[in-house]
Structure formats: structure tokens, C-alpha cells
CSV table of C-alpha atoms in Angstrom, one decimal:
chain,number,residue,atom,x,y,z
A,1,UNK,CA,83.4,-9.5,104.5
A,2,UNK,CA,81.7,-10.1,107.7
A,3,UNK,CA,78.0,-10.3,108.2
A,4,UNK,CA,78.4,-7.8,111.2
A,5,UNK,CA,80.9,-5.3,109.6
A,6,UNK,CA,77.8,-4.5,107.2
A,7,UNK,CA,74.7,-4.3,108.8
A,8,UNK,CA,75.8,-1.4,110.8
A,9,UNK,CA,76.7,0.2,107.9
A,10,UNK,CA,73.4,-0.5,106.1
A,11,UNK,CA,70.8,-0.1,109.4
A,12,UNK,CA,72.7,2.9,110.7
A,13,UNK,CA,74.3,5.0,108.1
A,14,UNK,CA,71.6,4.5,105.3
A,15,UNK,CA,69.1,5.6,107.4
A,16,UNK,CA,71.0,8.7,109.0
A,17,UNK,CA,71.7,9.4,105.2
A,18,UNK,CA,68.4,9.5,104.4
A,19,UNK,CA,67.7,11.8,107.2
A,20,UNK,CA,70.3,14.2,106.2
A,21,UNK,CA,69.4,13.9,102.7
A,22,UNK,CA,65.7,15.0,103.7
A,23,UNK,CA,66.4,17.6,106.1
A,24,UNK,CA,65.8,20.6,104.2
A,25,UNK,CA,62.0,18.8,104.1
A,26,UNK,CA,61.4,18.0,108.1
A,27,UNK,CA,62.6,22.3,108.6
A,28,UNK,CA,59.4,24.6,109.0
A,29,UNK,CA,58.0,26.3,105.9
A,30,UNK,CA,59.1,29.5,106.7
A,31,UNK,CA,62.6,28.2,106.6
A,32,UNK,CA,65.0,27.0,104.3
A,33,UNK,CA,68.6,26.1,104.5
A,34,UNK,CA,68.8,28.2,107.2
A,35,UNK,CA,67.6,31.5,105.3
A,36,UNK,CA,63.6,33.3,106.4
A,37,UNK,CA,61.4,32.9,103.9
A,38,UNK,CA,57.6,33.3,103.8
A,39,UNK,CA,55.8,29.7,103.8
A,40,UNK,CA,54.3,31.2,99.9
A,41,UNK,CA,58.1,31.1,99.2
A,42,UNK,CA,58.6,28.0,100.7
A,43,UNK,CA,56.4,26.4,97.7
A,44,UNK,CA,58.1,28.2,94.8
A,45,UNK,CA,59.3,26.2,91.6
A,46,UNK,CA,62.7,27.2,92.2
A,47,UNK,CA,62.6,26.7,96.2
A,48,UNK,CA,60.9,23.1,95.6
A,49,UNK,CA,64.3,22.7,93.0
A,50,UNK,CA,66.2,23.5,95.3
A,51,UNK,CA,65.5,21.2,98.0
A,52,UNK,CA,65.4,17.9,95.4
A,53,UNK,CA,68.7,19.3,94.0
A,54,UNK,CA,70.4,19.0,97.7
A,55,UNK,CA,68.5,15.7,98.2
A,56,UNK,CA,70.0,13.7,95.2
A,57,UNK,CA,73.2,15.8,95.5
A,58,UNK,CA,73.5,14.5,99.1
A,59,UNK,CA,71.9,10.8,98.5
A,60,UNK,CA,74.7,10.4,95.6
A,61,UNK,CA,77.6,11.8,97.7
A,62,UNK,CA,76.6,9.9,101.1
A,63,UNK,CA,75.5,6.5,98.8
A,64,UNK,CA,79.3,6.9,97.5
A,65,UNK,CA,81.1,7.0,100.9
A,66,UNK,CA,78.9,3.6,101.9
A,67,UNK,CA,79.9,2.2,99.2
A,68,UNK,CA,83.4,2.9,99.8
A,69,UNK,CA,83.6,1.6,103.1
A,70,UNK,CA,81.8,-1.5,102.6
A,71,UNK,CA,84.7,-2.1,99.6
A,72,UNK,CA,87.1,-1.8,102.3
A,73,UNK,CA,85.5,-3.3,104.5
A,74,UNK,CA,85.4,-6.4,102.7
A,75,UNK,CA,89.3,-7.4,103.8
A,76,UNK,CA,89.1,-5.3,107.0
A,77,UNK,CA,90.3,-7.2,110.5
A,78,UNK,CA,88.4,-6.3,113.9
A,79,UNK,CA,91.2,-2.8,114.6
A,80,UNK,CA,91.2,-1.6,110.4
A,81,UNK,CA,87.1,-2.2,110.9
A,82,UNK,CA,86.9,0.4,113.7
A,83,UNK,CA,89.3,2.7,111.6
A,84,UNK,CA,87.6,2.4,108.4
A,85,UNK,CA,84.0,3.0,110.0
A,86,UNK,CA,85.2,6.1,112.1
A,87,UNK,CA,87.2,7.8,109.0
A,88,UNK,CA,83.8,6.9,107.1
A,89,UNK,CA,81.8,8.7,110.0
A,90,UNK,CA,84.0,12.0,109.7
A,91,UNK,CA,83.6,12.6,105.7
A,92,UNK,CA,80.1,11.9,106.2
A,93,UNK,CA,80.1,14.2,108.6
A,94,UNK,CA,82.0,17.0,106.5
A,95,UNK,CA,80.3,15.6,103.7
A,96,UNK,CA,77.1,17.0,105.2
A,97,UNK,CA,78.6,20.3,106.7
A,98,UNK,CA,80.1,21.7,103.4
A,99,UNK,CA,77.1,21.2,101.4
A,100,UNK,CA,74.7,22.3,104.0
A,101,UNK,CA,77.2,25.7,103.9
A,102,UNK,CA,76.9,25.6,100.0
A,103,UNK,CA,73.6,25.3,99.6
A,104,UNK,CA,72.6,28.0,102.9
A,105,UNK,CA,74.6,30.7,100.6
A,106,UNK,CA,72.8,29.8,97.5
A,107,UNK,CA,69.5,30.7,99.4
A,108,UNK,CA,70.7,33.6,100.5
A,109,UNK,CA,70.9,34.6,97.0
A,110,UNK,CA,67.9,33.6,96.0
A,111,UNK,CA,66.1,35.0,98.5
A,112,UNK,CA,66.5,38.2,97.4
A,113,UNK,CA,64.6,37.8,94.2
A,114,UNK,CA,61.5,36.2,95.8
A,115,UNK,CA,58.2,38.2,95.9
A,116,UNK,CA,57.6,39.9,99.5
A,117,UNK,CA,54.7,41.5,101.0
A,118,UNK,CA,55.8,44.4,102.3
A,119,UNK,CA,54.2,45.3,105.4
A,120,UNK,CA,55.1,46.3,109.5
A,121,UNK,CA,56.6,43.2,111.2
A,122,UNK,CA,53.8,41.8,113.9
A,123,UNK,CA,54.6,38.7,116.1
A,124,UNK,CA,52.0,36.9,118.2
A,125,UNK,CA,52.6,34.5,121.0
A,126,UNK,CA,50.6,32.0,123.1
A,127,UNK,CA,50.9,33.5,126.9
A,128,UNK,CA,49.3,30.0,127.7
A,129,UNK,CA,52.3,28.0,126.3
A,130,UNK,CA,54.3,27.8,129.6
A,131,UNK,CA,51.4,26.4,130.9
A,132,UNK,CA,50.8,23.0,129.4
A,133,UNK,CA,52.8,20.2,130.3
A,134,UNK,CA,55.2,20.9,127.7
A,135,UNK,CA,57.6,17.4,128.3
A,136,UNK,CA,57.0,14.0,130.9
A,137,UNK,CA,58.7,14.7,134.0
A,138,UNK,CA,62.4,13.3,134.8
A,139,UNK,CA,60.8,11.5,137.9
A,140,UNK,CA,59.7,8.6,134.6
A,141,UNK,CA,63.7,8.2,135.0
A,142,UNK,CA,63.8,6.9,138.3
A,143,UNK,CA,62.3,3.7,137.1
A,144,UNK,CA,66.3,3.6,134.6
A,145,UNK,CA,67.8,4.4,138.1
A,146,UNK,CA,66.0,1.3,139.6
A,147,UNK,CA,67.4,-1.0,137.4
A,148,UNK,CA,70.6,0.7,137.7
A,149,UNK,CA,70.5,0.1,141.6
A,150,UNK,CA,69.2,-3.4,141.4
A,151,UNK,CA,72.1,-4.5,139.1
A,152,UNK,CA,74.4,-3.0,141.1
A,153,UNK,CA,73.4,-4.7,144.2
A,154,UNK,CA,73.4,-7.8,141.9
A,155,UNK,CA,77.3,-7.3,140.9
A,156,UNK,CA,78.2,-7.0,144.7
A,157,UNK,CA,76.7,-9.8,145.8
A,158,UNK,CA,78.0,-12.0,143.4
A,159,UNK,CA,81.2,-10.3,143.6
A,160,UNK,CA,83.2,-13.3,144.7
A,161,UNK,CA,81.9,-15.7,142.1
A,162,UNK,CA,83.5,-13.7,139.6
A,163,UNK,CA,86.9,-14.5,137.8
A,164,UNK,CA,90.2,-12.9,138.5
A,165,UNK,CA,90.3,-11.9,135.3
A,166,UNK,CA,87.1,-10.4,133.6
A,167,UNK,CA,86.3,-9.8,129.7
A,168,UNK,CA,85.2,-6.7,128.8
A,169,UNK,CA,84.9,-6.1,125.4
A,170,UNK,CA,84.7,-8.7,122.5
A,171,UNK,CA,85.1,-8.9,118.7
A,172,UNK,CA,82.6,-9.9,116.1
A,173,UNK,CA,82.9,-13.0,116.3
A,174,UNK,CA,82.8,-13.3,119.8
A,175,UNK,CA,86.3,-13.4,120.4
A,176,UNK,CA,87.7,-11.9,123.6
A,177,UNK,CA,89.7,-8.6,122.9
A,178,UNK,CA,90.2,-6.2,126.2
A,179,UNK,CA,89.8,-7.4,129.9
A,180,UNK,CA,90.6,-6.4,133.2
A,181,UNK,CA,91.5,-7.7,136.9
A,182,UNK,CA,88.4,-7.8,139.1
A,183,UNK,CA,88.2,-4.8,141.2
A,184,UNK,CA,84.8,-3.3,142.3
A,185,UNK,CA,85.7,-0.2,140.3
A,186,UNK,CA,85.7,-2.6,137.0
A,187,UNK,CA,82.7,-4.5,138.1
A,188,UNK,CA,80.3,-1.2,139.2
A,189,UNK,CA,82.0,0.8,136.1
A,190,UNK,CA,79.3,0.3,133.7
A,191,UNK,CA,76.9,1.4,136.3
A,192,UNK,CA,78.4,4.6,136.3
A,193,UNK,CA,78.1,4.6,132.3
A,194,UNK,CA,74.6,4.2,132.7
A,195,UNK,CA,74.2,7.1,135.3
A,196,UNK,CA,76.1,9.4,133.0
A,197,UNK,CA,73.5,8.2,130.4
A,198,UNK,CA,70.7,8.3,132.6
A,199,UNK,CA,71.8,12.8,133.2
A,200,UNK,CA,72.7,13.2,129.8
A,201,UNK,CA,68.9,12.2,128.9
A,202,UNK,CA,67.7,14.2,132.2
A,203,UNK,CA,69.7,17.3,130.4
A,204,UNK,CA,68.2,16.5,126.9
A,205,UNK,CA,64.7,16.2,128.7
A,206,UNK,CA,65.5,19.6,130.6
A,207,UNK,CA,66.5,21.2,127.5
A,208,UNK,CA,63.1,20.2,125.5
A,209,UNK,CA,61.0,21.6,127.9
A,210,UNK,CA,63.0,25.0,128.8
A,211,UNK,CA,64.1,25.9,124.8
A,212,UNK,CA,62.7,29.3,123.7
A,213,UNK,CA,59.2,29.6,122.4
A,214,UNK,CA,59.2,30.5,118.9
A,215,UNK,CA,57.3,33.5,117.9
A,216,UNK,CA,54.1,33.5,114.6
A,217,UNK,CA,52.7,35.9,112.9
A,218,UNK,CA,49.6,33.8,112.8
A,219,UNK,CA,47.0,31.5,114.5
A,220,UNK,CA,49.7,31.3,117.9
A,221,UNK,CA,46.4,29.1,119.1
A,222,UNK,CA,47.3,26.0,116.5
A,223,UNK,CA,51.0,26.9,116.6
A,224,UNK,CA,51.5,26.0,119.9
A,225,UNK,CA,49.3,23.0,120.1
A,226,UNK,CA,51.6,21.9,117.6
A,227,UNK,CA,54.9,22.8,119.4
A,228,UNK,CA,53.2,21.0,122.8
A,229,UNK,CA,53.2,17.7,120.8
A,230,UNK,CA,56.1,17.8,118.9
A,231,UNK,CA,57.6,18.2,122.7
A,232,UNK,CA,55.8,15.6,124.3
A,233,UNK,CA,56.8,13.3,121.3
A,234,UNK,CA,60.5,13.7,121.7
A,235,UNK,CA,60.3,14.0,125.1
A,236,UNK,CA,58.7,10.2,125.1
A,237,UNK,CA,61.6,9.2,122.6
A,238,UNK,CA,64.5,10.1,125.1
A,239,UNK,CA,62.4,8.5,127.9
A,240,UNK,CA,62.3,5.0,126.2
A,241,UNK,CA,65.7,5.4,124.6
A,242,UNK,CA,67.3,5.9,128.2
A,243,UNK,CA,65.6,2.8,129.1
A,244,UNK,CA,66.7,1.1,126.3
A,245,UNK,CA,70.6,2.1,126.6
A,246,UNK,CA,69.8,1.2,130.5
A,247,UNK,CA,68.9,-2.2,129.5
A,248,UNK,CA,71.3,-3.0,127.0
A,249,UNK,CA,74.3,-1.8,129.9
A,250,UNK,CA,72.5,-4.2,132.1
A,251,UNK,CA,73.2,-6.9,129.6
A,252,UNK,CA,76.4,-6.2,129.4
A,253,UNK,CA,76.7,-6.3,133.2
A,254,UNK,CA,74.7,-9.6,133.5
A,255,UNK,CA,76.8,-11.0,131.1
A,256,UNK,CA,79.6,-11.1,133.4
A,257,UNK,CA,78.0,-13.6,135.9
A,258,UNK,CA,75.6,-15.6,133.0
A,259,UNK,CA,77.7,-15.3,129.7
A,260,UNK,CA,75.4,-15.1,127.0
A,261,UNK,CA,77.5,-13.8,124.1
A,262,UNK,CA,74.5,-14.8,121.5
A,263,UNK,CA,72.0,-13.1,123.3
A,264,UNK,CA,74.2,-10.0,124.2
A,265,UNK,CA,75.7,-9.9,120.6
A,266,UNK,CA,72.0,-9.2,119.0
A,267,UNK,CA,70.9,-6.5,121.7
A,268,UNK,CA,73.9,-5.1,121.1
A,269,UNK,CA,73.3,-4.6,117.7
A,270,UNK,CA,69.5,-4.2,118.0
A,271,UNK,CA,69.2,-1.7,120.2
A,272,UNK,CA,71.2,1.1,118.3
A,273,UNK,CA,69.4,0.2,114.9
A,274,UNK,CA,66.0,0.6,116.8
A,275,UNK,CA,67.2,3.5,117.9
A,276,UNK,CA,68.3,5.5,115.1
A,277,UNK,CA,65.1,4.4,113.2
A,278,UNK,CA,62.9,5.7,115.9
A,279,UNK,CA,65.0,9.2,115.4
A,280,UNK,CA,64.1,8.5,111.5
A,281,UNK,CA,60.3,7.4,112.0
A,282,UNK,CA,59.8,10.8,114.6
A,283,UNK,CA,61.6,13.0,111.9
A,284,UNK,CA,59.8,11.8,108.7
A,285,UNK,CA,56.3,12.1,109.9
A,286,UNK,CA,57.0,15.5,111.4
A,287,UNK,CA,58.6,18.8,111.0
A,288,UNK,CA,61.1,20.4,113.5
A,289,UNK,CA,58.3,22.6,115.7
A,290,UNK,CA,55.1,20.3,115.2
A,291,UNK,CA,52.8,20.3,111.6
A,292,UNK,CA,52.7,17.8,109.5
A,293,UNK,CA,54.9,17.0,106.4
A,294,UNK,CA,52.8,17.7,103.1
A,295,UNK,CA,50.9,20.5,103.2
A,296,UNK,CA,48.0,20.2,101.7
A,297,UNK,CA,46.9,24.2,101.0
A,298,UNK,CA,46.0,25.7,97.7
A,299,UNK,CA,48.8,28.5,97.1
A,300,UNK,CA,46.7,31.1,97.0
A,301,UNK,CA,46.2,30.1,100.8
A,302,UNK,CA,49.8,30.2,101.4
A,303,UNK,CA,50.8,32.8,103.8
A,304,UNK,CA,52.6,35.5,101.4
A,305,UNK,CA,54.0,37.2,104.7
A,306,UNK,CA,57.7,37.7,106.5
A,307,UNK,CA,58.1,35.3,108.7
A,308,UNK,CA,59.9,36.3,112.4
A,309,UNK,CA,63.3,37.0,111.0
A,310,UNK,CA,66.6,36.3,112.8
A,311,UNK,CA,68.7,35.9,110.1
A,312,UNK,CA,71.3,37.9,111.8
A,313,UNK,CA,71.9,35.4,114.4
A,314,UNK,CA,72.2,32.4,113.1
A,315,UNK,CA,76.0,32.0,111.5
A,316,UNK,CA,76.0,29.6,108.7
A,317,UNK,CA,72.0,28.8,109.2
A,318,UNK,CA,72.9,26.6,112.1
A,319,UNK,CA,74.8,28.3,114.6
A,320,UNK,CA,72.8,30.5,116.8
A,321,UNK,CA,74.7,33.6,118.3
A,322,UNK,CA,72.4,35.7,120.0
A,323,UNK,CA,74.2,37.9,123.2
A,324,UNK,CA,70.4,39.6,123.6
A,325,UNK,CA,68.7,36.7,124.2
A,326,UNK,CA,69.0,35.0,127.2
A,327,UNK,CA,67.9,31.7,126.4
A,328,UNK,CA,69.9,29.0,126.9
A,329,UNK,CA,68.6,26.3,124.5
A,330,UNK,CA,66.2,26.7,121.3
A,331,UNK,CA,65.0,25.0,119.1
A,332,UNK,CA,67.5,23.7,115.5
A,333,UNK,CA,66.9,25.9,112.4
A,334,UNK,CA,67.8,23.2,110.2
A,335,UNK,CA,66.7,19.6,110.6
A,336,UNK,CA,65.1,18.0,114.1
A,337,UNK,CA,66.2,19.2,117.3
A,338,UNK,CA,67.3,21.2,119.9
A,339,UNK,CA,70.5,23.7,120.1
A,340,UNK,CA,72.5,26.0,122.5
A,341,UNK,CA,72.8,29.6,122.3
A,342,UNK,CA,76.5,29.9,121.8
A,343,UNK,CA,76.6,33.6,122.8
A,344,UNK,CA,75.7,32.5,126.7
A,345,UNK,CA,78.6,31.4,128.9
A,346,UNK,CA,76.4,29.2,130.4
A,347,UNK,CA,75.6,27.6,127.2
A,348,UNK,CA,79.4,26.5,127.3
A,349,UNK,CA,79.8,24.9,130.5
A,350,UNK,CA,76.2,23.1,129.6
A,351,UNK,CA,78.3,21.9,126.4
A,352,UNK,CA,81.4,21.5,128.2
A,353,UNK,CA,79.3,19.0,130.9
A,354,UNK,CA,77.6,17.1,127.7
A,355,UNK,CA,80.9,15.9,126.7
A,356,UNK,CA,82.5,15.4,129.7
A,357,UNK,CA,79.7,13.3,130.6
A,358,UNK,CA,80.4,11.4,127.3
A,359,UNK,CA,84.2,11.4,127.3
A,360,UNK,CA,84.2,9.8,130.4
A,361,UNK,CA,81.5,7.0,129.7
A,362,UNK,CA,83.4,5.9,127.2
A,363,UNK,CA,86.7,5.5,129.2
A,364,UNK,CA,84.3,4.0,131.7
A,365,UNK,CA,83.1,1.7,128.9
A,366,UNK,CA,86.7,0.5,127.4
């Protein structure tokens, strides 16, 4: 088995497992599994079972599928590598799904035999919010755009120098396994990866700083000074991880006039693994809306009271469907993150232009 076949598997999947595994954790206390519940409710015995019940359910089930990939693995060549890691991917991924589904429909039950306050629903809301700067501004991208431009410029003027013939993509051990004749399409294509990139991380930004503000039913004050940072924070993240993908494109790109397969082998492999334990780091030491992981109240200080509740449209505790609203993006009921509001046309053809920005880098990109 090749060194290279396992680290991703180890740096990438284990910690994406882990995140998974933990989500139910990182959600706010007055949610769980997708179901409203007060944050008293949150702290229950049999809501606190709950969670560590999913968590080793998930760790087991995820820690199997590794383990059955690196075992494959172990004989795999550079084309039965790819398949092996992508069929991994999608039972990890449906892995995930059905026991998220399983688990959302347990709390449903059990939410109705929790203790509620009954009293009139009252919201309150920061009319400040819209105010602060909520996310860094886009402009921080033109400094991606720069290096975009300057490589580009670099590519054409070295144009000639070039080989007929030039490698684009390589195996693990270096090996050359897809190239194509020198055109200034095939030179300048990775450029146009990284400007796809570059407005997919613009849209991401874009969509951090317009998503919905969530409603309280106390202290909206301290609520949204936590909602500003937890912003800012991820805001930050896509900023540096644009810069990052910029950079390791750029590599690529240089490595076309200077080969450096050494050099561009271990950014290549560094730069998603720093990447996906940044996502991890942000995640672990935060919950999805701001606040802080362990909460350190007394229960008797717990809020006993119903939370906002919009139950009704989120289908499956994850997919929001809400025709009377008309935002576009808000923020993920379950784990870290931001989502669409599927019930908006609009919300589409922003979907639609996500992965038509991806499907084409990757064409680009092969």
C-alpha cells in the first residue's frame, strides 16, 4: 500500500468523520437533530443519551468504511485508487444521511414527552444587527485575482518556451498520466479554475453576510454579538482558503515552466489537509450561530422556554422549505453552515450556478 493512498484517507476522512460524528454537539441548544427544543431540554439525561448514542453509532460505522478502504486499498493501482476512494466517499456520505434521518425521527418522538413551559410565543430581535460589519469585504479577493493575473501574464510570456506536448496531471509516484498539446487555452485553463474558485468563495462570502437573522426569545443584545463573530470567523476562513486553493493552482501552473514535482506533490497534499482541519478546528470550538461549546450553567438556569419554532419547514431537519420567507440563504439547522431556501426559484439558479461553476473547473482541471 502506498504511503500516499493513506494519508488522505487518514488526514481527510478521519477528521470529516469526526466532525460528522460531533455534529449533533456544534448545533445550538435549542436544537437537536433537527427537532426545537428548549436549551433546559437540550441538557436532559435522555437528550445527552441521545447525542453520545449517535456519536459512537456514527464513529463505529464511519471507522468501519476506513477501514475497508484502506484493506482495499492496500493492492489498488493509480485508476482502482480513485474508484475505491470515490465509492468510499458516497457510503460515507449515505452512511451519514440515513442515520442523521433515523435519529431526526427518534427526536421527534421524544420530544413530545419532554417538559414545556407553556406560555405565548415572543421573539426578540437586534434592529442593530444589519448594521455591524457582519463579513470582510470581497474587495480582500482582489489580492487572489492579483496573483491570478500575474501568473497568467507569466504563462504568456513564456509561452514559447513550453513543450509541444505538456503534462497535466500525474500519479502518485510522480508518474505522468494525462497531457495535452500546447494551446493557450490549455496553458491559461487553470486560470480560469481559479477564477471560478475565486466567485464560488465571493458567492459563499455573499451568502454569510446576507443569510437570515435568526430570531431569540432572549438577551437578542449577546445573541447577536455572537452571530457577528461567528460570521466574521468563517468569513476570514473562506478568505484565506481562496488564497490558499489560488496558490496551490499557481503551483500547478509554475510547474509547467520550473517542474518541481517534489515541491508540487506536498502542497498538493498539504493544502487540502490544512484545509479540512481548519473547517474542524472552527467547528469544534464553536457552535453553528456563535456561543461557545460547554455550557457551563447550573440547570436551574437553563432556559425552560420554546424556542422560535419552525419545525414545519425544515423536511428531514435539514432541508429548509419555506415559500413565505423570502430569504434566500440561512443559516444550517444541523451542523456548521450555511443553506438555501429550496422554496425560492432563485435559490435554484444560485444552486444551479454553484455547480456549474464546479462542473466546469473540473473539466477545466482534467
Amino acid at each position: 500500500m502506498q504511503l500516499f493512498s493513506i494519508l488522505p484517507i487518514i488526514l481527510i476522512f478521519a477528521p470529516l468523520a469526526l466532525l460528522l460524528s460531533f455534529a449533533p454537539y456544534l448545533t445550538r441548544e435549542t436544537i437537536s437533530f433537527g427537532v426545537t427544543v428548549s436549551q433546559y431540554n437540550y441538557y436532559t439525561p435522555i437528550l445527552r443519551k441521545l447525542r453520545s448514542t449517535f456519536a459512537t453509532v456514527s464513529l463505529i460505522g464511519n471507522g468501519m468504511i476506513m477501514l475497508v478502504c484502506l484493506y482495499f486499498l492496500r493492492s489498488a493501482n493509480e485508476d482502482s485508487t480513485a474508484m475505491i476512494t470515490g465509492v468510499s466517499t458516497m457510503i460515507f456520505i449515505v452512511y451519514w444521511a440515513a442515520l442523521h434521518i433515523l435519529f431526526h425521527f427518534k427526536m421527534k418522538k421524544i420530544k413530545g414527552t419532554l417538559t414545556t413551559v407553556e406560555a405565548p410565543q415572543r421573539v426578540k430581535i437586534d434592529t442593530t444587527f444589519r448594521q455591524n460589519k457582519l463579513t470582510y469585504s470581497n474587495y480582500w479577493f482582489l489580492i487572489h485575482m492579483a496573483i491570478i493575473a500575474a501568473i497568467a501574464i507569466i504563462s504568456i510570456l513564456n509561452y514559447k518556451s513550453l513543450p509541444n506536448v505538456i503534462p497535466i496531471k500525474y500519479d502518485l509516484q510522480g508518474h505522468v498520466t494525462s497531457s495535452v498539446p500546447k494551446t493557450y487555452f490549455s496553458v491559461l485553463a487553470i486560470n480560469f479554475v481559479q477564477l471560478g474558485i475565486i466567485a464560488l468563495m465571493m458567492l459563499v462570502n455573499w451568502s454569510i453576510k446576507s443569510s437570515k437573522q435568526q430570531l431569540t426569545t432572549s438577551n437578542p443584545g449577546q445573541f447577536a454579538a455572537e452571530n457577528i463573530q461567528f460570521r466574521r470567523k468563517w468569513s476570514l476562513f473562506t478568505l484565506v482558503t481562496g488564497l490558499l486553493l489560488t496558490i496551490l493552482f499557481a503551483f500547478i501552473q509554475i510547474n509547467m515552466f520550473v517542474p518541481n514535482l517534489v515541491l508540487l506533490t506536498a502542497i498538493s497534499f498539504i493544502t487540502p489537509v490544512v484545509i479540512v482541519l481548519g473547517v474542524v478546528w472552527l467547528s469544534l470550538t464553536g457552535r453553528q450561530g456563535g456561543g461557545k461549546i460547554r455550557n457551563q450553567q447550573e440547570d436551574h438556569e437553563r432556559s425552560k422556554e420554546q424556542p422560535v419554532n419552525d419545525d414545519d419547514y425544515w423536511k428531514l431537519g435539514f432541508i429548509y422549505f419555506n415559500a413565505n420567507d423570502p430569504s434566500l440563504t440561512i443559516e444550517k439547522r444541523y451542523g456548521i453552515g450555511w443553506t438555501i431556501n429550496f422554496a425560492r426559484p432563485v435559490s435554484w439558479v444560485l444552486l444551479l450556478f454553484i455547480i456549474a461553476i464546479v462542473v466546469i473547473s473540473i473539466v477545466l482541471s482534467q
